Short mmCIF file of C-alpha atoms in Angstrom, two decimals:
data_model
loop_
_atom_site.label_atom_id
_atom_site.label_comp_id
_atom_site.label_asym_id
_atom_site.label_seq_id
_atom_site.Cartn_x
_atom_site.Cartn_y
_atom_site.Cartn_z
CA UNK A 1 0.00 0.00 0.00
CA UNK A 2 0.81 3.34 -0.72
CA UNK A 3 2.09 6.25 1.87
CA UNK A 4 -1.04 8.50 2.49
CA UNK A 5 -3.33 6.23 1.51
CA UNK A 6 -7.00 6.90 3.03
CA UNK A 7 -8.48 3.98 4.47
CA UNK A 8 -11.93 2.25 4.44
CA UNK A 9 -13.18 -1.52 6.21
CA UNK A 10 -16.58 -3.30 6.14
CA UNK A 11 -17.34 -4.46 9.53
CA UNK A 12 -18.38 -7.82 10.58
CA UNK A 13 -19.70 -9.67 13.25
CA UNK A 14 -21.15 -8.32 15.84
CA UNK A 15 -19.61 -5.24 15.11
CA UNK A 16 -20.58 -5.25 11.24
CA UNK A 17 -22.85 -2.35 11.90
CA UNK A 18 -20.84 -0.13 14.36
CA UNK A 19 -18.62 2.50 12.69
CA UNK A 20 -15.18 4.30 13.79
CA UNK A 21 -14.41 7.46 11.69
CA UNK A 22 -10.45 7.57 12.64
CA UNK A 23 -8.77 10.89 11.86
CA UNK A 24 -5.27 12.16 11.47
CA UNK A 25 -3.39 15.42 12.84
CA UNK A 26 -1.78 18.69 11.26
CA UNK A 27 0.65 18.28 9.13
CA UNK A 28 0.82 14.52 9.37
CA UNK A 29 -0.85 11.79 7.38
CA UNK A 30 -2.95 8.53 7.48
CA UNK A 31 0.46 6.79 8.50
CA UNK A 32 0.22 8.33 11.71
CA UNK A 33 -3.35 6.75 12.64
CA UNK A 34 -3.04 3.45 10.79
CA UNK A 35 -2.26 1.00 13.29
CA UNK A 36 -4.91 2.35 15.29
CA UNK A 37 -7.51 2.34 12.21
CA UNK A 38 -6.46 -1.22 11.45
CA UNK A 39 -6.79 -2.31 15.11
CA UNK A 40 -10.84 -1.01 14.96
CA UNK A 41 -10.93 -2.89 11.90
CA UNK A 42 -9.48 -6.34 13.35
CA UNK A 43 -11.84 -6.00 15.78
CA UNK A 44 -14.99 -5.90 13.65
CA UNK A 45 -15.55 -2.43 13.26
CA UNK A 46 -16.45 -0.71 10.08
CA UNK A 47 -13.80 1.65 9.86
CA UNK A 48 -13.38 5.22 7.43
CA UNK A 49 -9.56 6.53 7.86
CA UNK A 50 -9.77 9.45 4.90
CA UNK A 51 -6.62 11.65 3.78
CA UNK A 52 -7.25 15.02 4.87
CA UNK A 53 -6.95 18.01 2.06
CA UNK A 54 -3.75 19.24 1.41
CA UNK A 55 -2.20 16.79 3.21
CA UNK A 56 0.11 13.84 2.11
CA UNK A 57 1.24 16.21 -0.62
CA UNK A 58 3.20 18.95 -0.48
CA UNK A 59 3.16 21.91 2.23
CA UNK A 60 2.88 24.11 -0.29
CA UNK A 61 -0.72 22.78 -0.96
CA UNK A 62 -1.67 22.86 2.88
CA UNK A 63 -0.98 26.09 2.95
CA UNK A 64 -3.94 27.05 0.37
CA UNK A 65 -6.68 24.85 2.55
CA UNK A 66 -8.95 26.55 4.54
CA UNK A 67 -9.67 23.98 7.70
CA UNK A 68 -13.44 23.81 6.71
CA UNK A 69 -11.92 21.58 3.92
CA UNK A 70 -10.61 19.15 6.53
CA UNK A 71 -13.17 19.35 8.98
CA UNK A 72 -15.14 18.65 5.70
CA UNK A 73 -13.95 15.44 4.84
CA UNK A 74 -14.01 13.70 8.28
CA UNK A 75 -17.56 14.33 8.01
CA UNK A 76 -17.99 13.27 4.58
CA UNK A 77 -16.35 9.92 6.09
CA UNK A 78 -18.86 10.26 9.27
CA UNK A 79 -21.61 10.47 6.90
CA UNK A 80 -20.62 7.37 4.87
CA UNK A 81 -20.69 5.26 7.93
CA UNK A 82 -23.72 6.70 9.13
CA UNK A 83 -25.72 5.29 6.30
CA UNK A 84 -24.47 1.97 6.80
CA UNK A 85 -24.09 1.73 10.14
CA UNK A 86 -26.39 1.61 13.50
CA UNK A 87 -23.86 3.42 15.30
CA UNK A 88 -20.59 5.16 14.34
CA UNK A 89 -17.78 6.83 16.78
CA UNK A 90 -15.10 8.77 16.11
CA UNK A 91 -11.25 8.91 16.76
CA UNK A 92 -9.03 11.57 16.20
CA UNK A 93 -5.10 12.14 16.75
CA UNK A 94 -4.11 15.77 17.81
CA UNK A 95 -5.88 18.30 15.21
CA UNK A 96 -8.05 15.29 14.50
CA UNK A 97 -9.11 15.19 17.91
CA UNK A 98 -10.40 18.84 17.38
CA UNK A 99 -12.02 18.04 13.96
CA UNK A 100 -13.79 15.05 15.88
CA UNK A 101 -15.33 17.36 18.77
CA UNK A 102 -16.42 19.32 15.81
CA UNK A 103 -18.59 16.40 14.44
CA UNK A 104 -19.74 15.77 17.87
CA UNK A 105 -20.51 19.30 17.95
CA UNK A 106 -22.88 19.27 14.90
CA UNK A 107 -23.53 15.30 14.39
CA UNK A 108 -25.11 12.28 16.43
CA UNK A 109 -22.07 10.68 17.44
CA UNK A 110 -21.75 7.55 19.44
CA UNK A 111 -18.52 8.51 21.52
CA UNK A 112 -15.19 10.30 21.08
CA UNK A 113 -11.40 8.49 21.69
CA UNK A 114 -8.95 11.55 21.39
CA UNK A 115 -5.26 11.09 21.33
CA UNK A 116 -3.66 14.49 22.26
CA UNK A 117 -6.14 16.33 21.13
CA UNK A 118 -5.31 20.11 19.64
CA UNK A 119 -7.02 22.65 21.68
CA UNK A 120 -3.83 24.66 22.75
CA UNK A 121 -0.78 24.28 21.33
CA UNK A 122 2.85 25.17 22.65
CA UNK A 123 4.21 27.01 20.85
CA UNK A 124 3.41 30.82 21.64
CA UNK A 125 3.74 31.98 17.56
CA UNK A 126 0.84 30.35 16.62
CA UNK A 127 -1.41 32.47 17.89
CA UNK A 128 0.79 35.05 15.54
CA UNK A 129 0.29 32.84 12.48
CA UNK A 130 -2.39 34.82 10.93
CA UNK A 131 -0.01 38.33 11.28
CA UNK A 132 3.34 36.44 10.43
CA UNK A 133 2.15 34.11 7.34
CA UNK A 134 2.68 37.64 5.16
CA UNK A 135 6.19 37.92 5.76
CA UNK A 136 7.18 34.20 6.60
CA UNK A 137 6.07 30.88 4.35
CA UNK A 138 7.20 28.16 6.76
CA UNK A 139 8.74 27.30 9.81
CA UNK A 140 10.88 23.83 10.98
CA UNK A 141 8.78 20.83 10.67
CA UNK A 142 6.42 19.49 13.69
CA UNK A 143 6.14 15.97 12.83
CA UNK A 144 7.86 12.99 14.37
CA UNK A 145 7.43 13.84 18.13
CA UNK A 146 7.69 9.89 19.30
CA UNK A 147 9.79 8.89 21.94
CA UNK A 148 9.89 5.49 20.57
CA UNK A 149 13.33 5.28 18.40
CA UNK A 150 12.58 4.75 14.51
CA UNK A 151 9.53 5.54 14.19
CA UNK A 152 8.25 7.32 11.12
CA UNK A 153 4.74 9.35 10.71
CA UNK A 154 5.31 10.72 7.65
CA UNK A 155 4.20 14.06 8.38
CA UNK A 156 5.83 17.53 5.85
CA UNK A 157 9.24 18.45 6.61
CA UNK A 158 7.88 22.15 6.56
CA UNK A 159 5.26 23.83 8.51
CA UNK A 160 2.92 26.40 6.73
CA UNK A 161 2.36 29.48 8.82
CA UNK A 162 -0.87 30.37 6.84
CA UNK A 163 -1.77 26.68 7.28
CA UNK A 164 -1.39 27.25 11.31
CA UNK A 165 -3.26 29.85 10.99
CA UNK A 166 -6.41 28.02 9.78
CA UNK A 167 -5.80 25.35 12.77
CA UNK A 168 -6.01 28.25 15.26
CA UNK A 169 -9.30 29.31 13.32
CA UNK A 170 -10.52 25.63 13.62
CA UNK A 171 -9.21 25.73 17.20
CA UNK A 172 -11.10 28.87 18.19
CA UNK A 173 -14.32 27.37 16.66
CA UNK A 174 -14.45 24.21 17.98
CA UNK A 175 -13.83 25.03 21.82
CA UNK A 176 -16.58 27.88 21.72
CA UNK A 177 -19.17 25.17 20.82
CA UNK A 178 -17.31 22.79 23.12
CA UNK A 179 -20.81 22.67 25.12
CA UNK A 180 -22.54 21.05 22.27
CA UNK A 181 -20.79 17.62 22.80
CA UNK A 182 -22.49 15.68 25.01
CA UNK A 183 -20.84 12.31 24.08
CA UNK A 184 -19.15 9.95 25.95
CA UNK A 185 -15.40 11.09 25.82
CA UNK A 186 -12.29 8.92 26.44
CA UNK A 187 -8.71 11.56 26.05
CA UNK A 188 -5.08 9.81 26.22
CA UNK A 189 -2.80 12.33 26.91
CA UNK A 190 1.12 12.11 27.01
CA UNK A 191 2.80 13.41 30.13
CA UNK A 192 5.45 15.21 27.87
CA UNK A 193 4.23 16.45 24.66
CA UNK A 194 6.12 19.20 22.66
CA UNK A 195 3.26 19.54 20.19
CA UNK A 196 -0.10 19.99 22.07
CA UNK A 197 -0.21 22.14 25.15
CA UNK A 198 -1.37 19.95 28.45
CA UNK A 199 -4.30 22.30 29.19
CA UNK A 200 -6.36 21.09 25.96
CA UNK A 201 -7.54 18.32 28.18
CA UNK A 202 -8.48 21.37 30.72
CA UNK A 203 -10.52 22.71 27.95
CA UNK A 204 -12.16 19.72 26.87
CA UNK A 205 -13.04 18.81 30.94
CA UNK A 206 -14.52 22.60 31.26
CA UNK A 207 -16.37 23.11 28.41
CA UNK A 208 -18.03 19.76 27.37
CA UNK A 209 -21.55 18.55 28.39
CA UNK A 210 -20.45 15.07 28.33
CA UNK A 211 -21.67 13.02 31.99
CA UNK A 212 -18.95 10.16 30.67
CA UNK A 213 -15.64 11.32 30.33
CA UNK A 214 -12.36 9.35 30.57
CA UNK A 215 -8.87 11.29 30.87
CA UNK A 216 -5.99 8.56 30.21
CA UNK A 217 -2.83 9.69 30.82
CA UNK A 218 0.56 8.61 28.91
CA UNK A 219 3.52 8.49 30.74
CA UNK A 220 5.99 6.54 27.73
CA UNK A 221 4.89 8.69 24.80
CA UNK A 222 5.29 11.72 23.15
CA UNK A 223 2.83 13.81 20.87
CA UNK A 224 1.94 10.97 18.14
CA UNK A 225 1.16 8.46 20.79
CA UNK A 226 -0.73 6.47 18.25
CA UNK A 227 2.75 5.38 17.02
CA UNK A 228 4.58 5.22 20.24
CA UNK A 229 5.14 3.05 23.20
CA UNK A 230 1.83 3.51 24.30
CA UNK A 231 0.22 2.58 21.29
CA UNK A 232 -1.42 -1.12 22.55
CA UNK A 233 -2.96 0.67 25.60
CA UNK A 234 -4.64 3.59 23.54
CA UNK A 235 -5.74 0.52 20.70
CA UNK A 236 -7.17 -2.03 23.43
CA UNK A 237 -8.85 1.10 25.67
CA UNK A 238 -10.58 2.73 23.11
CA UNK A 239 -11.69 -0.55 21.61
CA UNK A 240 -13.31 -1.32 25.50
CA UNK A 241 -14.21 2.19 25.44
CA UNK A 242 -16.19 1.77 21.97
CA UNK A 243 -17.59 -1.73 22.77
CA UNK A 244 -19.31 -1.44 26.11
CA UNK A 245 -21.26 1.76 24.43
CA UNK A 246 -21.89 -0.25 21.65
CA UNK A 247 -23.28 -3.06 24.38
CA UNK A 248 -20.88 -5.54 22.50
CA UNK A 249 -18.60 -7.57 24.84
CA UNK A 250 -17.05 -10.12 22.17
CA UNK A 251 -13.34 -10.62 23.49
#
């Protein structure tokens, strides 16, 4: 299979007719999310992993895509699953944690697993992005934050100001209709993380409705836990997580 290929699996069993929409972060690509979209999918979910726009191209093209774009096609993928399934939840890694509030925000969804979801970020420019992206194209790359040694996700070797200045749009959005989600919520977040600021979790635990909500933290991973040393804890608890909402118990 190609790099930055999107993803898509028909469930079965008793699972054939519970869907996972599972979505990648800034800057990165499907690579970074694929062991945990496969996982779902060995499991007996129906699964929808899609390629966001302007992503596993160049970051030249990210930098011309407004974030309604991506937020656009995770819900094209949500709304694929929804006509085929009874049920359908949705995963997200960092930015795609934010995109999948935002479907909870607007959408029926089942329940949330976040991975170090983007809420606040660390570094103090962003908030600048929108001011500096006249005068300054790209900064040093964001990608590959794993602790683990050798481990690839794939992500642009360049970061587009103007592009982080649409995420701090998407940002802004989604946490002032953070009281919209009322769905069950399970968060993994790393201890350390040099991408995603701690207090995104903060946000999340003050502004949501949700009654059912799960803060896992990470103490062997960096910011693309989905990838790191952490990885089989965040696949196997959001699988339970999924499941008992889903009133399935198969092993």
């Amino acid at each position: 299979m190609a790099l930055h290929e999107p993803m898509t699996a028909a469930g079965h069993g008793e699972l054939a007719r519970i869907g996972v929409v599972v979505s990648h972060g800034f800057s990165g690509s499907p690579e970074s999310v694929r062991p945990w979209a496969e996982y779902f999918a060995g499991q007996g979910f129906a699964v929808n992993m899609p390629l966001l726009p302007g992503h596993g191209t160049t970051w030249e093209e990210m930098a011309r895509t407004p974030w309604q774009h991506w937020y656009t096609e995770v819900e094209r993928a949500y709304f694929e699953l929804s006509a085929q399934c009874d049920r359908v939840f949705v995963a997200g890694l960092s930015m795609g944690g934010a995109l999948a509030l935002r479907i909870a925000e607007h959408h029926p969804v089942a329940g949330l697993a976040l991975v170090n979801p983007a809420l606040a970020v660390v570094d103090p420019r962003a908030k600048l992005a929108g001011v500096m992206r006249h005068v300054l194209k790209s900064t040093p790359a964001i990608g590959n934050d794993i602790l683990k040694p050798g481990v690839e996700e794939y992500a642009y070797d360049r970061t587009p100001v103007a592009a982080v200045a649409q995420l701090m749009k998407l940002i802004k959005d989604t946490a002032g209709n953070l009281p919209k989600v009322t769905a069950p919520i399970m968060v993994f977040q790393s201890t350390v993380d040099h991408i995603v600021a701690g207090s995104s979790a903060d946000r999340i635990r003050a502004g949501v409705s949700s009654k059912d909500l799960h803060i896992v933290k990470l103490a062997n991973s960096y910011h693309v836990a989905t990838l790191d040393n952490d990885a089989p804890e965040i696949f196997e608890r959001s699988t339970a997580f999924f499941k008992e909402l889903a009133g399935v118990h198969n092993s």
